[in-house]
CSV table of C-alpha atoms in Angstrom, one decimal:
chain,number,residue,atom,x,y,z
A,292,MET,CA,-137.5,-120.6,-40.5
A,293,HIS,CA,-136.6,-122.4,-37.5
A,294,LEU,CA,-134.9,-124.7,-39.3
A,295,ARG,CA,-132.6,-122.8,-40.7
A,296,CYS,CA,-131.4,-121.4,-36.8
A,297,ILE,CA,-131.1,-124.8,-36.6
A,298,LEU,CA,-128.6,-124.8,-38.9
A,299,GLN,CA,-126.6,-122.0,-38.5
A,300,ALA,CA,-126.2,-122.5,-34.7
A,301,ALA,CA,-124.6,-125.8,-36.2
A,302,ALA,CA,-122.8,-124.4,-38.6
A,303,ALA,CA,-121.5,-121.8,-36.0
A,304,ALA,CA,-120.1,-124.6,-33.4
A,305,ALA,CA,-118.8,-126.7,-36.1
A,306,ALA,CA,-116.6,-123.7,-37.3
A,307,ARG,CA,-115.3,-122.9,-33.4
A,308,LYS,CA,-114.0,-126.9,-33.0
A,309,THR,CA,-112.2,-126.6,-35.8
A,310,LEU,CA,-110.0,-123.1,-34.0
A,311,LYS,CA,-106.6,-123.9,-32.8
A,312,PRO,CA,-106.7,-123.1,-28.9
A,313,SER,CA,-104.7,-119.6,-30.0
A,314,GLN,CA,-107.5,-118.8,-32.6
A,315,ASN,CA,-110.4,-119.4,-30.5
A,316,PRO,CA,-112.1,-116.8,-28.5
A,317,PHE,CA,-114.3,-118.7,-26.3
A,318,LEU,CA,-111.5,-120.9,-25.1
A,319,ILE,CA,-110.5,-120.3,-21.5
A,320,ILE,CA,-106.8,-121.2,-20.8
A,321,PRO,CA,-106.1,-122.9,-16.9
A,322,THR,CA,-104.1,-120.1,-14.8
A,323,ILE,CA,-102.4,-120.5,-11.8
A,324,PRO,CA,-104.9,-120.7,-8.9
A,325,LYS,CA,-104.8,-118.3,-6.4
A,326,LEU,CA,-103.7,-119.0,-2.6
A,327,SER,CA,-107.0,-119.2,-0.6
A,328,PRO,CA,-106.7,-117.0,2.9
A,329,LEU,CA,-106.4,-120.1,5.0
A,330,SER,CA,-103.5,-121.4,2.7
A,331,PRO,CA,-100.4,-122.2,4.4
A,332,LEU,CA,-98.4,-120.1,2.1
A,333,SER,CA,-99.7,-117.3,2.6
A,334,SER,CA,-100.2,-117.1,6.8
A,335,PHE,CA,-96.9,-115.0,6.9
A,336,TYR,CA,-98.9,-111.7,5.2
A,337,SER,CA,-100.7,-108.9,6.6
A,338,SER,CA,-104.1,-109.7,6.1
A,339,LYS,CA,-103.9,-105.7,5.6
A,340,THR,CA,-102.2,-106.5,1.8
A,341,ALA,CA,-105.6,-107.8,1.0
A,342,ALA,CA,-107.9,-105.5,2.9
A,343,SER,CA,-106.2,-102.1,0.7
A,344,LYS,CA,-107.1,-104.1,-2.3
A,345,SER,CA,-110.3,-104.0,-2.2
A,346,LYS,CA,-110.3,-100.6,-0.5
A,347,SER,CA,-108.7,-99.2,-4.1
A,348,LYS,CA,-110.8,-100.7,-6.3
A,349,SER,CA,-113.3,-99.4,-4.0
A,350,LYS,CA,-112.6,-95.6,-3.6
A,351,ALA,CA,-111.9,-95.8,-7.3
A,352,LYS,CA,-115.6,-97.0,-8.2
A,353,SER,CA,-116.3,-93.7,-5.9
A,354,LYS,CA,-114.2,-91.4,-8.4
A,355,ASP,CA,-115.6,-92.5,-11.3
A,356,LYS,CA,-119.4,-91.9,-9.7
A,357,SER,CA,-117.9,-88.9,-8.5
A,358,ALA,CA,-116.5,-87.5,-11.8
A,359,LYS,CA,-119.7,-88.5,-13.6
A,360,GLU,CA,-122.2,-86.9,-11.3
A,361,SER,CA,-119.7,-83.4,-11.5
A,362,SER,CA,-119.4,-83.7,-15.1
A,363,THR,CA,-123.2,-83.7,-15.5
A,364,ALA,CA,-123.8,-81.3,-12.9
A,365,THR,CA,-123.4,-77.1,-13.9
A,366,LYS,CA,-120.5,-75.0,-12.5
A,367,ASP,CA,-121.2,-71.1,-11.9
A,368,ASP,CA,-118.2,-68.7,-13.6
A,369,ASP,CA,-118.5,-66.4,-11.0
A,370,ALA,CA,-118.0,-69.0,-7.8
A,371,PHE,CA,-116.0,-68.3,-5.1
A,372,PRO,CA,-112.6,-70.1,-5.1
A,373,GLY,CA,-112.7,-71.0,-1.6
A,374,THR,CA,-116.3,-72.6,-1.7
A,375,GLU,CA,-115.0,-75.2,-5.1
A,376,ASP,CA,-113.4,-77.9,-2.3
A,377,LEU,CA,-115.4,-78.0,1.1
A,378,ASP,CA,-116.0,-81.1,1.3
A,379,ALA,CA,-112.6,-82.5,2.6
A,380,GLU,CA,-113.3,-86.0,1.9
A,381,ASP,CA,-113.7,-85.8,-2.3
A,382,ALA,CA,-110.7,-83.8,-2.6
A,383,ASP,CA,-107.6,-85.8,-3.6
A,384,PRO,CA,-104.8,-84.4,-1.1
A,385,GLU,CA,-102.4,-86.0,-3.1
A,386,ASP,CA,-103.5,-83.6,-6.2
A,387,LEU,CA,-101.2,-80.1,-6.0
A,388,SER,CA,-102.0,-79.9,-9.4
A,389,ASN,CA,-104.2,-75.8,-8.9
A,390,VAL,CA,-101.0,-75.0,-5.9
A,391,ALA,CA,-98.7,-71.8,-8.2
A,392,ASP,CA,-95.3,-73.5,-8.3
A,393,PRO,CA,-93.1,-70.7,-7.8
A,394,PRO,CA,-95.0,-68.8,-6.0
A,395,PRO,CA,-95.7,-65.3,-6.9
A,396,PRO,CA,-93.9,-62.8,-5.8
A,397,ILE,CA,-94.2,-60.2,-2.6
A,398,ASP,CA,-97.0,-57.3,-2.6
A,399,LYS,CA,-96.8,-54.8,0.1
A,400,THR,CA,-100.2,-53.3,-1.2
A,401,LEU,CA,-101.5,-56.5,-0.9
A,402,ASP,CA,-100.0,-58.9,1.6
A,403,VAL,CA,-100.9,-57.3,5.0
A,404,GLY,CA,-100.9,-59.6,7.7
A,405,PRO,CA,-102.6,-58.2,11.4
A,406,LYS,CA,-101.9,-54.8,12.3
A,407,GLY,CA,-101.0,-53.5,9.2
A,408,LEU,CA,-97.3,-56.0,10.0
A,409,PRO,CA,-96.2,-57.8,6.5
A,410,LEU,CA,-98.2,-61.3,6.3
A,411,PHE,CA,-94.4,-62.7,4.7
A,412,ALA,CA,-91.2,-63.9,5.3
A,413,MET,CA,-88.9,-61.7,3.4
A,414,THR,CA,-86.1,-64.8,3.5
A,415,ARG,CA,-86.4,-67.8,1.1
A,416,SER,CA,-84.3,-70.3,3.8
A,417,ILE,CA,-85.4,-71.7,7.0
A,418,ALA,CA,-81.7,-70.7,8.2
A,419,GLU,CA,-82.6,-67.0,7.8
A,420,LEU,CA,-85.9,-66.7,10.1
A,421,GLY,CA,-85.7,-64.6,13.1
A,422,ARG,CA,-88.0,-64.7,16.1
A,423,LYS,CA,-89.1,-61.9,14.1
A,424,ASP,CA,-90.5,-63.9,11.6
A,425,ALA,CA,-93.0,-65.5,13.8
A,426,CYS,CA,-96.0,-65.4,13.0
A,427,THR,CA,-95.8,-65.0,9.2
A,428,TYR,CA,-96.1,-66.6,6.3
A,429,MET,CA,-93.1,-68.4,4.2
A,430,ASP,CA,-93.0,-69.5,0.7
A,431,PHE,CA,-91.3,-72.5,-0.9
A,432,SER,CA,-91.2,-74.2,-4.1
A,433,LEU,CA,-93.2,-76.9,-4.4
A,434,ALA,CA,-90.6,-78.7,-6.3
A,435,ASP,CA,-88.3,-77.8,-4.3
A,436,LEU,CA,-90.3,-79.1,-1.2
A,437,ILE,CA,-90.3,-82.2,-3.0
A,438,ALA,CA,-87.3,-82.9,-4.1
A,439,VAL,CA,-86.2,-82.3,-0.4
A,440,LEU,CA,-88.7,-84.1,1.2
A,441,ALA,CA,-88.5,-87.2,-1.3
A,442,GLU,CA,-89.9,-89.6,1.6
A,443,GLY,CA,-93.4,-87.8,1.0
A,444,LEU,CA,-95.0,-84.9,2.2
A,445,PRO,CA,-97.3,-84.6,5.4
A,446,SER,CA,-100.9,-84.7,4.8
A,447,GLY,CA,-101.6,-81.7,6.8
A,448,MET,CA,-99.3,-80.1,4.3
A,449,LYS,CA,-100.4,-81.4,1.3
A,450,ARG,CA,-104.1,-80.5,2.2
A,451,GLU,CA,-102.9,-77.0,3.3
A,452,PHE,CA,-101.6,-76.7,-0.1
A,453,LYS,CA,-104.3,-77.3,-2.3
A,454,GLU,CA,-107.0,-75.6,-0.5
A,455,THR,CA,-104.8,-72.6,-0.2
A,456,ARG,CA,-103.7,-72.8,-4.0
A,457,ARG,CA,-99.9,-71.8,-2.5
A,458,SER,CA,-96.9,-73.7,-1.1
A,459,ALA,CA,-96.5,-71.9,2.2
A,460,LEU,CA,-96.4,-72.7,5.8
A,461,LEU,CA,-96.7,-70.3,8.9
A,462,VAL,CA,-93.9,-70.1,10.8
A,463,ARG,CA,-94.4,-70.9,14.1
A,464,GLN,CA,-92.2,-69.9,17.4
A,465,ASN,CA,-92.4,-73.6,18.8
A,466,PHE,CA,-90.6,-74.1,15.6
A,467,LEU,CA,-88.3,-71.8,15.9
A,468,ASP,CA,-87.6,-73.4,19.3
A,469,LEU,CA,-86.3,-76.9,18.0
A,470,ARG,CA,-84.7,-75.6,15.4
A,471,ASP,CA,-82.5,-73.2,17.2
A,472,ASN,CA,-82.2,-76.3,19.9
A,473,PHE,CA,-80.5,-78.3,17.5
A,474,ARG,CA,-78.7,-75.2,15.6
A,475,ARG,CA,-76.8,-75.2,19.2
A,476,ILE,CA,-76.5,-79.2,19.2
A,477,VAL,CA,-73.9,-78.8,15.7
A,478,ASP,CA,-72.4,-74.6,16.8
A,479,PRO,CA,-72.8,-74.2,20.7
A,480,PRO,CA,-72.1,-71.0,20.6
A,481,LEU,CA,-69.8,-68.5,22.3
A,482,HIS,CA,-71.8,-67.4,24.7
A,483,ASN,CA,-73.7,-69.8,26.1
A,484,LYS,CA,-76.9,-68.6,28.2
A,485,GLY,CA,-77.3,-71.7,29.9
A,486,VAL,CA,-80.0,-73.0,27.8
A,487,LYS,CA,-80.7,-76.7,28.0
A,488,VAL,CA,-80.0,-78.4,24.9
A,489,ARG,CA,-82.3,-81.9,23.8
A,490,LYS,CA,-80.5,-84.1,21.3
A,491,GLN,CA,-83.8,-86.7,21.8
A,492,ILE,CA,-87.2,-84.9,21.7
A,493,VAL,CA,-90.7,-86.2,21.5
A,494,LEU,CA,-93.3,-83.7,19.9
A,495,ASP,CA,-95.9,-84.3,21.1
A,496,GLY,CA,-99.9,-82.3,21.3
A,497,PRO,CA,-103.8,-82.5,20.3
A,498,VAL,CA,-104.4,-83.2,17.4
A,499,SER,CA,-103.7,-81.1,13.8
A,500,CYS,CA,-101.7,-79.0,16.2
A,501,GLY,CA,-98.9,-78.8,13.2
A,502,LYS,CA,-96.2,-81.5,14.7
A,503,SER,CA,-95.7,-83.9,11.5
A,504,ILE,CA,-95.2,-80.1,9.7
A,505,ALA,CA,-92.9,-79.1,12.3
A,506,LEU,CA,-90.9,-82.0,12.3
A,507,ALA,CA,-91.0,-81.7,7.9
A,508,MET,CA,-90.0,-78.8,8.2
A,509,LEU,CA,-87.1,-79.3,10.8
A,510,VAL,CA,-86.2,-81.8,7.9
A,511,HIS,CA,-86.0,-79.7,5.1
A,512,TRP,CA,-83.6,-77.1,7.6
A,513,ALA,CA,-81.4,-79.6,8.5
A,514,ARG,CA,-80.6,-80.9,4.6
A,515,SER,CA,-80.4,-77.6,2.7
A,516,GLU,CA,-77.4,-77.4,6.0
A,517,GLY,CA,-75.9,-80.8,4.6
A,518,TRP,CA,-77.0,-83.4,7.4
A,519,LEU,CA,-77.5,-86.6,7.0
A,520,VAL,CA,-81.6,-86.9,7.3
A,521,LEU,CA,-83.0,-90.8,8.3
A,522,TYR,CA,-86.7,-89.5,7.3
A,523,VAL,CA,-89.8,-91.0,8.6
A,524,PRO,CA,-92.8,-89.6,7.4
A,525,GLN,CA,-95.3,-92.3,8.5
A,526,GLY,CA,-94.1,-94.9,10.5
A,527,LYS,CA,-97.2,-96.8,11.5
A,528,GLU,CA,-95.9,-98.5,7.6
A,529,TRP,CA,-93.2,-100.9,9.6
A,530,THR,CA,-95.5,-102.2,11.3
A,531,HIS,CA,-98.4,-102.8,9.6
A,532,GLY,CA,-98.5,-105.0,6.0
A,533,GLY,CA,-96.4,-107.0,3.8
A,534,PHE,CA,-94.8,-110.4,4.5
A,535,PHE,CA,-93.4,-111.1,7.8
A,536,TYR,CA,-91.8,-113.8,9.4
A,537,LYS,CA,-90.1,-114.9,13.7
A,538,HIS,CA,-86.1,-114.9,12.6
A,539,PRO,CA,-84.5,-118.2,14.4
A,540,ASP,CA,-81.4,-116.6,15.7
A,541,THR,CA,-83.1,-113.1,16.9
A,542,GLY,CA,-85.8,-113.9,18.3
A,543,LEU,CA,-87.6,-110.5,16.5
A,544,TRP,CA,-90.3,-110.9,13.6
A,545,ASP,CA,-88.1,-109.3,9.6
A,546,THR,CA,-90.1,-107.7,7.8
A,547,PRO,CA,-88.1,-108.0,4.6
A,548,ILE,CA,-90.2,-105.7,2.2
A,549,GLN,CA,-90.7,-102.8,4.3
A,550,ALA,CA,-86.9,-103.1,5.2
A,551,ALA,CA,-86.5,-102.9,1.1
A,552,LYS,CA,-89.0,-100.0,1.1
A,553,ILE,CA,-86.8,-98.3,4.4
A,554,LEU,CA,-84.0,-98.7,2.0
A,555,GLN,CA,-84.8,-96.9,-0.8
A,556,ASP,CA,-87.0,-93.9,0.9
A,557,PHE,CA,-83.3,-94.0,2.6
A,558,LEU,CA,-81.4,-93.6,-1.1
A,559,LYS,CA,-84.1,-91.0,-2.7
A,560,PHE,CA,-81.9,-87.6,-0.9
A,561,ASN,CA,-79.0,-88.8,0.6
A,562,LYS,CA,-77.6,-91.4,-2.5
A,563,SER,CA,-74.4,-88.5,-2.5
A,564,GLN,CA,-73.8,-88.4,0.9
A,565,LEU,CA,-73.9,-92.1,0.9
A,566,GLU,CA,-71.4,-92.6,-1.2
A,567,GLN,CA,-68.4,-90.9,0.6
A,568,LEU,CA,-69.3,-92.0,4.1
A,569,LYS,CA,-67.6,-95.6,4.1
A,570,CYS,CA,-68.6,-98.2,6.3
A,571,GLN,CA,-67.6,-98.4,9.8
A,572,CYS,CA,-68.3,-102.1,10.8
A,573,TYR,CA,-67.3,-105.0,8.9
A,574,ASP,CA,-68.8,-107.9,10.5
A,575,PRO,CA,-70.9,-110.5,8.5
A,576,ILE,CA,-75.0,-109.5,7.7
A,577,PRO,CA,-77.1,-111.8,9.0
A,578,LEU,CA,-79.1,-113.3,6.1
A,579,GLY,CA,-83.1,-113.9,6.4
A,580,GLU,CA,-85.7,-115.2,4.7
A,581,GLY,CA,-86.0,-113.5,1.6
A,582,ALA,CA,-90.1,-111.9,0.3
A,583,GLY,CA,-91.5,-114.7,-2.1
A,584,VAL,CA,-88.3,-116.9,-2.1
A,585,GLY,CA,-87.5,-118.5,1.3
A,586,TRP,CA,-84.4,-118.9,2.6
A,587,MET,CA,-81.0,-118.9,1.0
A,588,ARG,CA,-79.4,-121.9,0.6
A,589,GLY,CA,-75.8,-122.6,1.6
A,590,ALA,CA,-75.2,-119.1,3.5
A,591,ASP,CA,-76.5,-117.9,7.1
A,592,SER,CA,-74.5,-114.4,6.7
A,593,MET,CA,-73.2,-111.6,4.1
A,594,ALA,CA,-69.8,-109.8,4.2
A,595,MET,CA,-69.0,-106.4,2.7
A,596,PRO,CA,-65.4,-106.1,1.2
A,597,GLU,CA,-63.7,-103.5,2.9
A,598,GLY,CA,-63.7,-100.1,1.7
A,599,SER,CA,-67.7,-100.2,1.0
A,600,SER,CA,-69.6,-97.7,1.8
A,601,LEU,CA,-72.7,-96.8,3.3
A,602,PHE,CA,-74.4,-96.9,-0.6
A,603,ASP,CA,-72.8,-100.1,-1.4
A,604,LEU,CA,-74.0,-101.2,2.2
A,605,ILE,CA,-77.8,-100.0,0.8
A,606,GLN,CA,-77.5,-101.7,-2.7
A,607,THR,CA,-76.6,-104.7,-0.9
A,608,GLY,CA,-80.0,-104.9,1.0
A,609,LEU,CA,-81.8,-103.8,-2.3
A,610,THR,CA,-80.0,-106.8,-4.5
A,611,TYR,CA,-81.0,-109.3,-1.7
A,612,THR,CA,-84.1,-109.6,-0.2
A,613,HIS,CA,-82.4,-112.1,2.2
A,614,ALA,CA,-80.4,-109.3,3.5
A,615,ALA,CA,-82.6,-106.5,3.8
A,616,VAL,CA,-83.5,-106.6,7.3
A,617,GLY,CA,-79.8,-107.1,8.5
A,618,VAL,CA,-79.1,-104.1,6.0
A,619,VAL,CA,-81.6,-102.2,8.1
A,620,VAL,CA,-80.2,-103.3,10.9
A,621,ARG,CA,-76.6,-102.9,10.6
A,622,LEU,CA,-77.0,-99.0,9.5
A,623,ARG,CA,-79.1,-97.9,12.5
A,624,LYS,CA,-75.5,-98.9,14.4
A,625,GLU,CA,-73.4,-97.2,11.1
A,626,LEU,CA,-75.2,-93.9,11.7
A,627,SER,CA,-74.5,-94.1,15.0
A,628,MET,CA,-70.4,-93.6,14.6
A,629,VAL,CA,-70.3,-91.1,11.7
A,630,LYS,CA,-68.2,-88.6,12.5
A,631,ASP,CA,-68.1,-86.1,9.3
A,632,VAL,CA,-71.4,-84.7,8.8
A,633,PRO,CA,-74.2,-84.2,11.8
A,634,VAL,CA,-77.2,-87.1,11.1
A,635,LEU,CA,-80.6,-86.9,12.1
A,636,ILE,CA,-83.0,-89.0,12.7
A,637,ALA,CA,-87.0,-88.1,12.3
A,638,ILE,CA,-89.6,-90.2,12.7
A,639,ASP,CA,-93.4,-89.2,12.2
A,640,GLN,CA,-96.2,-91.3,13.7
A,641,TYR,CA,-93.6,-92.2,16.3
A,642,ASN,CA,-96.0,-93.2,18.8
A,643,SER,CA,-97.3,-96.7,16.4
A,644,TRP,CA,-93.9,-98.2,17.7
A,645,PHE,CA,-95.5,-97.8,21.1
A,646,THR,CA,-98.3,-100.3,20.1
A,647,PHE,CA,-99.9,-103.8,19.2
A,648,SER,CA,-98.9,-104.0,15.2
A,649,ASP,CA,-100.6,-105.4,12.5
A,650,TYR,CA,-99.4,-109.1,12.4
A,651,GLN,CA,-100.4,-111.9,14.6
A,652,GLU,CA,-98.9,-115.1,16.0
A,653,PRO,CA,-100.4,-118.8,15.7
A,654,VAL,CA,-101.1,-119.5,19.0
A,655,THR,CA,-103.5,-123.0,18.6
A,656,PRO,CA,-105.1,-123.1,15.8
A,657,ARG,CA,-108.3,-121.1,17.1
A,658,SER,CA,-106.4,-118.4,18.2
A,659,CYS,CA,-103.6,-115.6,17.4
A,660,ARG,CA,-100.7,-113.9,19.6
A,661,PRO,CA,-101.0,-109.7,18.4
A,662,ILE,CA,-97.1,-108.9,17.8
A,663,HIS,CA,-96.1,-105.6,19.7
A,664,ALA,CA,-94.2,-102.9,17.1
A,665,ARG,CA,-90.9,-103.6,19.4
A,666,GLU,CA,-91.3,-107.4,18.4
A,667,LEU,CA,-90.1,-106.6,15.2
A,668,SER,CA,-87.0,-106.0,14.2
A,669,THR,CA,-86.2,-103.1,12.4
A,670,VAL,CA,-88.7,-101.0,15.2
A,671,ASN,CA,-86.7,-102.7,18.1
A,672,ALA,CA,-83.6,-101.1,16.0
A,673,TYR,CA,-84.4,-97.2,15.4
A,674,ARG,CA,-87.2,-96.9,18.3
A,675,SER,CA,-84.5,-96.0,21.2
A,676,MET,CA,-84.0,-92.7,22.2
A,677,MET,CA,-81.6,-93.6,25.2
A,678,ASN,CA,-78.1,-93.0,23.0
A,679,ASP,CA,-76.1,-90.0,22.4
A,680,ASP,CA,-77.7,-89.7,18.8
A,681,MET,CA,-79.7,-86.8,17.4
A,682,MET,CA,-83.6,-87.9,17.1
A,683,VAL,CA,-86.8,-86.8,17.0
A,684,GLY,CA,-89.7,-88.4,17.2
A,685,ALA,CA,-93.7,-87.1,16.4
A,686,PHE,CA,-97.0,-87.9,17.6
A,687,SER,CA,-99.2,-88.9,15.3
A,688,HIS,CA,-103.0,-88.5,17.3
A,689,SER,CA,-104.7,-90.0,13.5
A,690,THR,CA,-103.4,-93.1,13.9
A,691,ALA,CA,-106.3,-94.3,16.6
A,692,VAL,CA,-102.9,-95.0,18.7
A,693,GLY,CA,-104.0,-93.8,21.5
A,694,LYS,CA,-102.9,-91.7,24.1
A,695,LEU,CA,-100.0,-93.5,25.5
A,696,ARG,CA,-98.5,-93.0,29.5
A,697,LYS,CA,-96.1,-90.5,30.2
A,698,ASP,CA,-92.9,-92.3,30.7
A,699,LEU,CA,-92.2,-94.4,27.6
A,700,PRO,CA,-89.9,-96.7,27.9
A,701,ASP,CA,-86.3,-96.0,25.7
A,702,VAL,CA,-87.4,-93.2,25.9
A,703,PRO,CA,-85.8,-89.8,28.5
A,704,LEU,CA,-88.1,-88.6,30.4
A,705,ASP,CA,-87.9,-85.1,29.4
A,706,ALA,CA,-88.1,-85.4,25.9
A,707,ARG,CA,-91.6,-84.9,25.5
A,708,ILE,CA,-92.6,-81.4,24.2
A,709,ASN,CA,-96.2,-80.5,23.6
A,710,LEU,CA,-96.8,-78.6,20.8
A,711,PRO,CA,-100.0,-76.1,21.4
A,712,ARG,CA,-102.9,-74.7,19.1
A,713,TYR,CA,-103.0,-71.9,17.6
A,714,SER,CA,-102.3,-69.3,19.4
A,715,LEU,CA,-104.9,-65.8,19.3
A,716,ASP,CA,-101.8,-63.9,17.1
A,717,GLU,CA,-101.6,-67.3,15.0
A,718,ALA,CA,-104.9,-67.4,14.1
A,719,ALA,CA,-104.7,-63.4,13.3
A,720,THR,CA,-102.3,-64.6,10.8
A,721,VAL,CA,-103.8,-67.3,9.3
A,722,CYS,CA,-107.2,-65.8,8.8
A,723,HIS,CA,-105.5,-62.9,6.9
A,724,TYR,CA,-103.4,-65.3,4.8
A,725,TYR,CA,-106.4,-67.5,3.9
A,726,LEU,CA,-108.3,-64.2,3.1
A,727,ARG,CA,-105.5,-63.4,0.9
A,728,GLN,CA,-105.8,-66.6,-1.1
A,729,ARG,CA,-109.1,-65.8,-1.2
A,730,VAL,CA,-110.3,-68.7,1.2
A,731,ILE,CA,-112.7,-66.2,3.0
A,732,ARG,CA,-114.8,-64.0,0.8
A,733,PRO,CA,-114.2,-60.5,1.6
A,734,ASP,CA,-117.0,-58.8,2.1
A,735,ALA,CA,-117.8,-61.7,4.8
A,736,PHE,CA,-114.3,-61.0,6.9
A,737,SER,CA,-114.0,-59.2,10.2
A,738,GLU,CA,-112.6,-59.7,13.4
A,739,GLU,CA,-115.3,-61.0,15.3
A,740,LYS,CA,-116.3,-63.7,12.9
A,741,TRP,CA,-112.6,-64.8,12.5
A,742,LYS,CA,-112.3,-64.9,16.4
A,743,LYS,CA,-115.7,-66.6,16.8
A,744,ILE,CA,-114.3,-69.3,14.3
A,745,TYR,CA,-110.9,-69.1,16.0
A,746,TYR,CA,-112.8,-70.1,19.7
A,747,LEU,CA,-115.4,-72.3,18.4
A,748,SER,CA,-112.1,-74.6,16.6
A,749,ASN,CA,-110.0,-74.3,19.8
A,750,GLY,CA,-107.2,-73.2,17.6
A,751,ASN,CA,-107.6,-76.6,15.6
A,752,GLY,CA,-105.6,-75.7,12.4
A,753,SER,CA,-107.4,-78.0,9.9
A,754,GLU,CA,-111.1,-77.5,11.0
A,755,MET,CA,-110.4,-73.3,11.3
A,756,ARG,CA,-109.4,-74.2,7.4
A,757,TRP,CA,-112.5,-76.2,7.4
A,758,LEU,CA,-114.6,-73.8,8.8
A,759,VAL,CA,-113.6,-69.7,7.5
A,760,PRO,CA,-115.3,-70.9,3.8
A,761,PHE,CA,-118.6,-70.9,5.8
A,762,MET,CA,-117.4,-67.0,7.4
């Protein structure tokens, strides 16, 4: 018996030796070795790149585990729909498959707000909203919203849509004031009542007070009016991750991967307008180091031909990685010279541009110096509000930046506006909307209970949304 096993093993070994390399399943073909973190070739890449990969793997494992656990658990058919996703951390805010699109028609018998007032605005256009529509909800088509805000929806907006199963947003008075401010700049009223207009505004306020949603609604309104809008929904991405190096001519740090992403996002909605706008500056565009390809041989600049459009300029930055950063910087100058259409620059997570970035510069063999965001070429070109352009920046306190001083560099002293949390009237409308969407049990709803939740959360929108199912 033992002799038979020995003979079979020997025959199998002889058969493997006669196989060709392509036919041998046990042959390990050597591949190009990966660069170690200490390799000088990878020293210009952010540590966040590797960390994000490990995070994505761990998230995928946890999702598979939770999916298996949820598949074995039984669900009650009569479960209340508002209690399915109580744990906001386990729910995927990117998944909006449960949102009704288009929204259901308004039913006056069901859509009743506090004191018997209408719960929804009768218009579907932000431009037509008036003061009478404050403290009401406005329905949006989810497909239209994703198309207009092609760069990405704010995370708070996604979570609101997912948990209420409806793409509707609260119309707040502070947003109407923000919209009317920029409307007066472009279309001044005949009878000026002495209302001061601001071309540069910084939206500040406590956590979850609606800064990002107000900025996104402003971008939606401006684009529906035909404006050219540069919308940056995640300004922190400009200062984190990817490849970076110090340009010898400017002394600033270039990030070509982020620059290409900026140009791609700008083209998503504005392509048709950019094809019609001509370049005003034809100075040579400085070239830098491309991402993973080094410097371009025999050239340090690139000229744009006469008659080029802004679309051609952006395509140059996308085609040649060496010119990506130079095109982003040149685009900022070109936007200041556009006169045919109003131009708005809207930046979310604007406070991340006033602190240190993710990048570090080696100083000694054992120490590194953190690089400030203002030392990055892209941030340095777009951060300043000391100009005549219309700009809006929104602070995001979920980025762990910390509290900044009141007088920020490159920002006018009167530019900062504090957005409050929900008022008592707004909270009443929000709770009636959650009742309408069955986030709150009808038998548990009462004025006393929703007021307790309002005072417990201090008007924090995300905390109220998390607490109301427990009413």
